[in-house]
mmCIF file with all atom_site columns, C-alpha atoms in Angstrom:
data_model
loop_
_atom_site.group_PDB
_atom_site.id
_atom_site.type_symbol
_atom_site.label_atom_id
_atom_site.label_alt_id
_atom_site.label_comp_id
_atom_site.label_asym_id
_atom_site.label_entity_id
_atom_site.label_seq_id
_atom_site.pdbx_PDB_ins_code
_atom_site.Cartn_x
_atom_site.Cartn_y
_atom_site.Cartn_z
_atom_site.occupancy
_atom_site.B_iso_or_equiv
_atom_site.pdbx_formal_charge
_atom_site.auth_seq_id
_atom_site.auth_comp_id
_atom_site.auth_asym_id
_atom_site.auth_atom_id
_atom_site.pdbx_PDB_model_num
ATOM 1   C CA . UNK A 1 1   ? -45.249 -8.973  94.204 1.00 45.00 ? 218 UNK A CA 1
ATOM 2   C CA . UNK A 1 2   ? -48.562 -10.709 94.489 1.00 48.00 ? 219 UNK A CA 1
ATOM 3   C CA . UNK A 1 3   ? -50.847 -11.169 91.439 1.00 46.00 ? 220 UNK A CA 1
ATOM 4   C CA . UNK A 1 4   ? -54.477 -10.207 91.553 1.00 48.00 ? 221 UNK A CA 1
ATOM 5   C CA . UNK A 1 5   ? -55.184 -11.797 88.582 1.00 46.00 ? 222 UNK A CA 1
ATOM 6   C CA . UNK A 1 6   ? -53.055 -14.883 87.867 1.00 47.00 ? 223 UNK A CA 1
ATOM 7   C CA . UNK A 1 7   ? -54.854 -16.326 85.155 1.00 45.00 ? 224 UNK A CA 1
ATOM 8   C CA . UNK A 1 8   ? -54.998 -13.178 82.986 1.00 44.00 ? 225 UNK A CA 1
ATOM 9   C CA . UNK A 1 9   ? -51.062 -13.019 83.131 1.00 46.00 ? 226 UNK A CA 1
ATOM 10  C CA . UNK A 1 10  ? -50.914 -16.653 81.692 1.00 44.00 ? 227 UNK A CA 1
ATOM 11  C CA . UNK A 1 11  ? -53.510 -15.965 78.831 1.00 43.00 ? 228 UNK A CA 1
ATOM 12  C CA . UNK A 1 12  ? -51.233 -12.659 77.866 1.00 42.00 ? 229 UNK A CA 1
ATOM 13  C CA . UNK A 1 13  ? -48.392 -15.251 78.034 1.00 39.00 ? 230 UNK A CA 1
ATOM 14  C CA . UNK A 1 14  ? -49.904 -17.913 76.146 1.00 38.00 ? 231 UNK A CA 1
ATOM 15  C CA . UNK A 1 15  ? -51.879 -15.460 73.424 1.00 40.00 ? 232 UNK A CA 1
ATOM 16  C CA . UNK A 1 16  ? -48.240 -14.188 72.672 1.00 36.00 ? 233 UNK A CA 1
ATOM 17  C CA . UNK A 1 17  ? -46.752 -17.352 71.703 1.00 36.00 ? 234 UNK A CA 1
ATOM 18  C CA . UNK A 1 18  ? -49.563 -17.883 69.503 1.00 44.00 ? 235 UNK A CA 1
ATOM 19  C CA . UNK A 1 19  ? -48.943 -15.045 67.513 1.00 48.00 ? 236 UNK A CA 1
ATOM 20  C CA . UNK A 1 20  ? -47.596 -15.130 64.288 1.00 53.00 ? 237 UNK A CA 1
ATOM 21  C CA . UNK A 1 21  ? -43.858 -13.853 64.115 1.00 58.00 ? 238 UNK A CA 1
ATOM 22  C CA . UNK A 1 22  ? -42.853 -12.348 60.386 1.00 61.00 ? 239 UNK A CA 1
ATOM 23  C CA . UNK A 1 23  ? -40.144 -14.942 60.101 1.00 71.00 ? 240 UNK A CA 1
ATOM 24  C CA . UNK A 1 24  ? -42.565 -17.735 60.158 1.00 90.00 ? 241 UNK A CA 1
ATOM 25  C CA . UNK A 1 25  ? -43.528 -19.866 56.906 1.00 91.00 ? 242 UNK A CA 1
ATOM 26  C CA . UNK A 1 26  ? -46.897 -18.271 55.997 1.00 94.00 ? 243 UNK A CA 1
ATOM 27  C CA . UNK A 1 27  ? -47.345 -19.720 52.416 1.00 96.00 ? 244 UNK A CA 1
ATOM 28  C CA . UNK A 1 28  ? -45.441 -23.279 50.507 1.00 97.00 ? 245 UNK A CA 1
ATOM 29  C CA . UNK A 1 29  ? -45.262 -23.071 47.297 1.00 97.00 ? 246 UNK A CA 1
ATOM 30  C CA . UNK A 1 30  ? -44.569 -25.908 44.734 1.00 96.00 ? 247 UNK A CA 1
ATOM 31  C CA . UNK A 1 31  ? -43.914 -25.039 40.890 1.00 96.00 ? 248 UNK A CA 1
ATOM 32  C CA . UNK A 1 32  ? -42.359 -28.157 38.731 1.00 93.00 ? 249 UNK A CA 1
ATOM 33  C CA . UNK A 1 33  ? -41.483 -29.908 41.524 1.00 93.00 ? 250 UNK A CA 1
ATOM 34  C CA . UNK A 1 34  ? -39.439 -26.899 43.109 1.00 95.00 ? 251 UNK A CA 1
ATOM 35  C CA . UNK A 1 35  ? -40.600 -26.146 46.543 1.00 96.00 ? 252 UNK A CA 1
ATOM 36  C CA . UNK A 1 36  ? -40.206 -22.060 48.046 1.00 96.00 ? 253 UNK A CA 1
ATOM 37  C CA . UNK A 1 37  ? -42.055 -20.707 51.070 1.00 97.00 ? 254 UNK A CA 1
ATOM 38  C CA . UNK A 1 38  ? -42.676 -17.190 51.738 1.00 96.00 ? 255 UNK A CA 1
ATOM 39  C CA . UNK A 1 39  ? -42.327 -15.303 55.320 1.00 96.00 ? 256 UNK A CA 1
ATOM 40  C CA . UNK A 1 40  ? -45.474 -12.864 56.109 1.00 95.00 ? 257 UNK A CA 1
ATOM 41  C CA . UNK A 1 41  ? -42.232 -10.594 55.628 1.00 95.00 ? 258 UNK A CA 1
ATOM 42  C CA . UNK A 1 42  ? -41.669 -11.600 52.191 1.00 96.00 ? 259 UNK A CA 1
ATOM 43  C CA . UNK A 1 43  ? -45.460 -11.415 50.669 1.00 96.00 ? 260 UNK A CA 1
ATOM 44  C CA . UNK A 1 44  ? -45.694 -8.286  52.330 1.00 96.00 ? 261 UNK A CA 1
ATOM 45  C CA . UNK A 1 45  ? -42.568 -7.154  50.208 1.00 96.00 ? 262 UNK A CA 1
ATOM 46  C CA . UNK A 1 46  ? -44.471 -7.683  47.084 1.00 97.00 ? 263 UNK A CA 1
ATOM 47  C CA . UNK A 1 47  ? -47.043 -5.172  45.487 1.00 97.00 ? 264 UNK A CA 1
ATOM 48  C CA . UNK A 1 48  ? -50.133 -4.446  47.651 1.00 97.00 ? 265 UNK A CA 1
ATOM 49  C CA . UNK A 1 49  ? -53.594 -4.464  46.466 1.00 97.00 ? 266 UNK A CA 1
ATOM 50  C CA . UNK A 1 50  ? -56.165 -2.926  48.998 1.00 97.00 ? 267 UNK A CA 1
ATOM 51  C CA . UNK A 1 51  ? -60.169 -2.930  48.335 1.00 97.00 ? 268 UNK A CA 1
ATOM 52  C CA . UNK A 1 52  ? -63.548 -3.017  50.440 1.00 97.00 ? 269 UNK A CA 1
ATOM 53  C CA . UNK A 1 53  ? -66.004 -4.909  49.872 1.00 97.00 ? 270 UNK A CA 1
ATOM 54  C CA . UNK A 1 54  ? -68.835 -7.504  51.507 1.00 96.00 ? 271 UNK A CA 1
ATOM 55  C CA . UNK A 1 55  ? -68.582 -10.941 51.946 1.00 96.00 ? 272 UNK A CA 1
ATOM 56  C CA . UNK A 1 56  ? -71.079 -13.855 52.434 1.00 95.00 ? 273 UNK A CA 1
ATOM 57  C CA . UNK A 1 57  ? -69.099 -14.687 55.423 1.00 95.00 ? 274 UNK A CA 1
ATOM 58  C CA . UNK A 1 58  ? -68.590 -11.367 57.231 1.00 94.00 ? 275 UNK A CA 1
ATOM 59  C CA . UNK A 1 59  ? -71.138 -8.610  58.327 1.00 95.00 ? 276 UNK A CA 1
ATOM 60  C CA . UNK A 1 60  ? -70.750 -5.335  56.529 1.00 96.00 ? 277 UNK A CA 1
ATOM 61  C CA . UNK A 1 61  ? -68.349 -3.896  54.287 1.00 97.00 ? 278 UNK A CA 1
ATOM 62  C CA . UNK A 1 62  ? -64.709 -5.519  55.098 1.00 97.00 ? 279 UNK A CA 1
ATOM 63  C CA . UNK A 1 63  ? -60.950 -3.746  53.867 1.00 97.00 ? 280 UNK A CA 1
ATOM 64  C CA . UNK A 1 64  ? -58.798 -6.212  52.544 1.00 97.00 ? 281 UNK A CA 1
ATOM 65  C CA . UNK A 1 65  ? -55.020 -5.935  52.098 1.00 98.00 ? 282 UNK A CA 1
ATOM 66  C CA . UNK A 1 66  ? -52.804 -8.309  50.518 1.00 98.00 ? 283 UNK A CA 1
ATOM 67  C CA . UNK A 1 67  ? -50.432 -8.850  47.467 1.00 98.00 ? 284 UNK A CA 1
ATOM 68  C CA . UNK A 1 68  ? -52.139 -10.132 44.439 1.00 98.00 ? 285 UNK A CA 1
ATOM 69  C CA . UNK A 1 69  ? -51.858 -13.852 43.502 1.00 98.00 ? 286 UNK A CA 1
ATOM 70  C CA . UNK A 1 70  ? -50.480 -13.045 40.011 1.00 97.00 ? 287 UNK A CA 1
ATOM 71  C CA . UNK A 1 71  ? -47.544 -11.558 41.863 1.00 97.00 ? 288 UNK A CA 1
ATOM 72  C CA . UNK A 1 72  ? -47.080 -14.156 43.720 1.00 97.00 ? 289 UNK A CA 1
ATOM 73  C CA . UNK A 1 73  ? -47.150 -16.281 40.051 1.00 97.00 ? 290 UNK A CA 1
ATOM 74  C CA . UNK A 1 74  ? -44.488 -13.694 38.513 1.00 96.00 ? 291 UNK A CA 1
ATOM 75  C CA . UNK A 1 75  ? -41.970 -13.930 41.424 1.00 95.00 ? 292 UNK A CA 1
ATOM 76  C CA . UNK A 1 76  ? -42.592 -18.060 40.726 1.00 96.00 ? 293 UNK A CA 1
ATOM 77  C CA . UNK A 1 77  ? -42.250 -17.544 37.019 1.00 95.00 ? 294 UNK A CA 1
ATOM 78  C CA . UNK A 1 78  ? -45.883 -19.054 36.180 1.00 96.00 ? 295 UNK A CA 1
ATOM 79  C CA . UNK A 1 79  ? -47.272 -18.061 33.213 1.00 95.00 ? 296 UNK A CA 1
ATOM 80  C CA . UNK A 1 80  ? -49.922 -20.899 32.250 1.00 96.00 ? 297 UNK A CA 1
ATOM 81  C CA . UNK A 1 81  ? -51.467 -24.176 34.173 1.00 97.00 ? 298 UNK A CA 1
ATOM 82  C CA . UNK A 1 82  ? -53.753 -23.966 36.991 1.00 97.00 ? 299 UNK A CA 1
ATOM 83  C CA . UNK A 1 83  ? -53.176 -22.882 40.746 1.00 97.00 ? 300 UNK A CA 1
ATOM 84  C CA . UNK A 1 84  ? -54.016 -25.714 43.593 1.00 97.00 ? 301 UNK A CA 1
ATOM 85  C CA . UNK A 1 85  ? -54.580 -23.690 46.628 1.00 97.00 ? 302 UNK A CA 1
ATOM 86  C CA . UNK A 1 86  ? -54.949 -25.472 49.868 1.00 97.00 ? 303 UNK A CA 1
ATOM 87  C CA . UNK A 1 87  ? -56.092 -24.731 53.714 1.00 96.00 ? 304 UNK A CA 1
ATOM 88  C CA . UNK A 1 88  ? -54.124 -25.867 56.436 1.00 95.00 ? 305 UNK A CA 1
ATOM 89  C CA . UNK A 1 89  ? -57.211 -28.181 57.075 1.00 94.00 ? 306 UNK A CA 1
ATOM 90  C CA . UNK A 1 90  ? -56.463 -29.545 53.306 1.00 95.00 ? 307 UNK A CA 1
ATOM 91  C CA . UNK A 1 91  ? -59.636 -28.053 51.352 1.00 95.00 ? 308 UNK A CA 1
ATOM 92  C CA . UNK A 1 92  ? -58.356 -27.198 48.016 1.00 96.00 ? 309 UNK A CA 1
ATOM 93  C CA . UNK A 1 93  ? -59.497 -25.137 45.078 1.00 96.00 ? 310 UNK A CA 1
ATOM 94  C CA . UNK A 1 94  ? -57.918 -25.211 41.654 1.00 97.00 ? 311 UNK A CA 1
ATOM 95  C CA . UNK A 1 95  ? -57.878 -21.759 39.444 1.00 97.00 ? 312 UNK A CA 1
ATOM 96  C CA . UNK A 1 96  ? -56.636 -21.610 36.047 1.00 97.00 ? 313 UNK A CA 1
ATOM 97  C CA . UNK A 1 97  ? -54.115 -19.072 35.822 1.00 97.00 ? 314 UNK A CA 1
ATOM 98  C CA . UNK A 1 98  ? -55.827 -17.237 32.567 1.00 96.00 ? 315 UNK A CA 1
ATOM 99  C CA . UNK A 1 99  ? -58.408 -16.695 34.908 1.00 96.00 ? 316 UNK A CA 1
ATOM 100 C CA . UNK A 1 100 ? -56.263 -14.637 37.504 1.00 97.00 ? 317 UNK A CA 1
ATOM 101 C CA . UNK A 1 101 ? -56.235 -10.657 36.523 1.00 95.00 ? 318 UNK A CA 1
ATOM 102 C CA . UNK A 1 102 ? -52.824 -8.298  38.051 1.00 94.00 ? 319 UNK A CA 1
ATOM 103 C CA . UNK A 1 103 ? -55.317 -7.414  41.250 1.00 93.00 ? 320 UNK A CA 1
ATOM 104 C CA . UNK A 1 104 ? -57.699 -10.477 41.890 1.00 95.00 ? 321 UNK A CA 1
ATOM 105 C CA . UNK A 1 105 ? -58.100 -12.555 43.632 1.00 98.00 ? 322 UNK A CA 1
ATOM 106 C CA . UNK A 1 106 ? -55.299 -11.290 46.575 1.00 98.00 ? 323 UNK A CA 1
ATOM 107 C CA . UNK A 1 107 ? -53.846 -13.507 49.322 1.00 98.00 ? 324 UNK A CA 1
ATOM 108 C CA . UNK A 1 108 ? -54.780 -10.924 52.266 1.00 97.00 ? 325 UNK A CA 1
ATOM 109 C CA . UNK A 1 109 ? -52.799 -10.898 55.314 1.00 97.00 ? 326 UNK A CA 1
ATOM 110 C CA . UNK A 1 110 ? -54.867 -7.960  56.806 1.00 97.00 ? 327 UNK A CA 1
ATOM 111 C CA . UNK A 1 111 ? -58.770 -7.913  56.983 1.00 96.00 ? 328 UNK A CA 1
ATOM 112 C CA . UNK A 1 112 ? -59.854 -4.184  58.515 1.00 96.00 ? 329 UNK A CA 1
ATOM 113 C CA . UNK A 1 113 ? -56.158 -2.855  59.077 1.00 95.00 ? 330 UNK A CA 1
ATOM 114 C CA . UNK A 1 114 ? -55.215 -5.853  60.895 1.00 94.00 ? 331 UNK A CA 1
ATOM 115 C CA . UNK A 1 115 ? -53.663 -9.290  60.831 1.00 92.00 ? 332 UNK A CA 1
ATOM 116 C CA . UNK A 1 116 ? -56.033 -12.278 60.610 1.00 93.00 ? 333 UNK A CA 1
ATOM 117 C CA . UNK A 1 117 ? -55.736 -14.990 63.265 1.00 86.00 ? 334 UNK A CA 1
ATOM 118 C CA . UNK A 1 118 ? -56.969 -18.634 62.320 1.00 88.00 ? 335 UNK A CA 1
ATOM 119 C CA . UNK A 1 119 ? -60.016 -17.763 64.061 1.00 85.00 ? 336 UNK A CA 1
ATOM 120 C CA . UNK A 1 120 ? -60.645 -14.860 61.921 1.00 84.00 ? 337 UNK A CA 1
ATOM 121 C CA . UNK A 1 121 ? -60.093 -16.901 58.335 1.00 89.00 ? 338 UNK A CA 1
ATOM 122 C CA . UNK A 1 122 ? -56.112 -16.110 58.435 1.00 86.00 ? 339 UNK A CA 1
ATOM 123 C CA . UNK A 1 123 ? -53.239 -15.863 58.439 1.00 95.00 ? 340 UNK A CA 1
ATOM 124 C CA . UNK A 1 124 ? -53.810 -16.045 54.668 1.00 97.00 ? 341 UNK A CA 1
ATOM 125 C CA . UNK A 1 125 ? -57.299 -15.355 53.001 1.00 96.00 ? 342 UNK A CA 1
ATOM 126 C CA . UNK A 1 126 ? -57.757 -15.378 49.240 1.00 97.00 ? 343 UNK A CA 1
ATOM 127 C CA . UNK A 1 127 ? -60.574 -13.115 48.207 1.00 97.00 ? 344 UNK A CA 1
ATOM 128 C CA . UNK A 1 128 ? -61.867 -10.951 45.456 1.00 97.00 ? 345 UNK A CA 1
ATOM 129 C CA . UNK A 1 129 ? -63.451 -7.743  45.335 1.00 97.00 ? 346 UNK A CA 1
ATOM 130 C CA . UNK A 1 130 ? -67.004 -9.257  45.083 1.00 97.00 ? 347 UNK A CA 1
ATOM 131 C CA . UNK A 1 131 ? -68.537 -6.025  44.684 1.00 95.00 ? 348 UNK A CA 1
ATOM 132 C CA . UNK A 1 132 ? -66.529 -4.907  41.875 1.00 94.00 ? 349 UNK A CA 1
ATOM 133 C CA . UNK A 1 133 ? -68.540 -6.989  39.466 1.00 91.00 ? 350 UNK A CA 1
ATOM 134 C CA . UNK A 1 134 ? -71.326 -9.288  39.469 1.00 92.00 ? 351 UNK A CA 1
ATOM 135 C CA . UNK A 1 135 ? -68.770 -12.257 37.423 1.00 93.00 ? 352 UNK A CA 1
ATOM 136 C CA . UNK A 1 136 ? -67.167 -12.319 41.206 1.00 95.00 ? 353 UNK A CA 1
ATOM 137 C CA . UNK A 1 137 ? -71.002 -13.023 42.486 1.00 95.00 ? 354 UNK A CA 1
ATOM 138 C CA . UNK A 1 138 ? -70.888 -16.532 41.556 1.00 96.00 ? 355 UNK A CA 1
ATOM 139 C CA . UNK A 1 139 ? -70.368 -19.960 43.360 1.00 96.00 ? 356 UNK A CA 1
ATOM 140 C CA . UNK A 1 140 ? -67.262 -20.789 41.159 1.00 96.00 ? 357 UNK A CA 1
ATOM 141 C CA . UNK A 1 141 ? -66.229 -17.439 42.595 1.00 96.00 ? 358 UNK A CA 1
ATOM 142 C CA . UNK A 1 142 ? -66.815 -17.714 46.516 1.00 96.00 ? 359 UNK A CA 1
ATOM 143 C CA . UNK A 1 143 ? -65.697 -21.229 46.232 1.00 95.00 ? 360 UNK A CA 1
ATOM 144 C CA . UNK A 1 144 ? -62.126 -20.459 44.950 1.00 96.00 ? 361 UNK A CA 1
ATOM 145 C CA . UNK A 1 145 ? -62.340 -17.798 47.896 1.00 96.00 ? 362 UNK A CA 1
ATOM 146 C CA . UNK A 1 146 ? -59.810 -20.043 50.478 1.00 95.00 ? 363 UNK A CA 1
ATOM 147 C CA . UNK A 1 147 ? -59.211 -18.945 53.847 1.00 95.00 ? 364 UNK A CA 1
ATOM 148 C CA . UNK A 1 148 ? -56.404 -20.529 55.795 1.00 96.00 ? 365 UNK A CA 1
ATOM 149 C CA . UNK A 1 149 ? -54.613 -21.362 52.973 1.00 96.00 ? 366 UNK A CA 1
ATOM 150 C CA . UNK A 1 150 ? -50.980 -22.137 53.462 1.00 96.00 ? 367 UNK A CA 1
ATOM 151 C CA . UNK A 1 151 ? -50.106 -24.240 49.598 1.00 97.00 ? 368 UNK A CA 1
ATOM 152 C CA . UNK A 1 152 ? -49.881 -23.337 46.365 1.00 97.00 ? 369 UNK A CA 1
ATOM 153 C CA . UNK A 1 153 ? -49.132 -25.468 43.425 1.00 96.00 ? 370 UNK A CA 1
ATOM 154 C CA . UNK A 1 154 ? -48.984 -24.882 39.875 1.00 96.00 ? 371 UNK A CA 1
ATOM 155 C CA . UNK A 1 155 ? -50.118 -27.968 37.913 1.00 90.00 ? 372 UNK A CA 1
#
């Protein structure tokens, strides 16, 4: 069988071993010095929040579907401190935890009904529904708003 197109055969090749299989270690986390990771299977088992809303860093309204970082904090038994979220390039934001609500910010795993590559802000994006209120219009806000991330630690 010949080929008419040998490269394209090597960038479906190579474009499925980057992909992101479920059992993979999507998020660390650290909580008094006890270390857990989570599987894209495993956050997805949590609740789901879904919203819309715009971005500074995308054009147009964007869908959003993740599980809400205070679920992630109950299943980790956090009730107080602050969160230390962190990129995979090591940017990190802290968050005090009284400042976390049952559906915002969530750790999305799909932007528009699909999974985020790195290129795209992912796997793991936290973001807010910025349009749902002006209070989630602020630098403090869009700053806390960590794509990439792959840590969490509760101080």
């Amino acid at each position: 069988m010949r080929l008419l197109f040998p490269a394209a055969g090597l960038a479906v090749m190579t474009m499925t071993t980057l992909a992101v299989a479920d059992s993979d270690v999507m998020l660390t986390t650290t909580v008094n010095d006890v270390t857990r990771s989570f599987t894209m299977t495993e956050l997805q088992a949590l609740p789901v929040e879904r919203f819309e809303t715009k971005t500074i860093w995308t054009e147009g309204t964007q869908s959003f579907e993740g599980v809400p970082l205070a679920a992630v904090l109950d299943e980790l038994g956090v009730t107080e401190g602050t969160v230390s979220a962190q990129a995979i390039n090591d940017y990190a934001v802290d968050i005090p935890v009284d400042e976390i609500t049952e559906t915002a910010p969530i750790i999305a795993y799909h932007q528009n009904g699909g999974a985020m590559s790195r290129r795209d802000k992912g796997p793991l994006w936290l973001v807010y529904p910025y349009d749902s209120h002006p209070e989630l219009q602020t630098e403090v806000i869009y700053s806390r708003s960590i794509w990439q991330m792959d840590r969490l630690s509760v101080k």
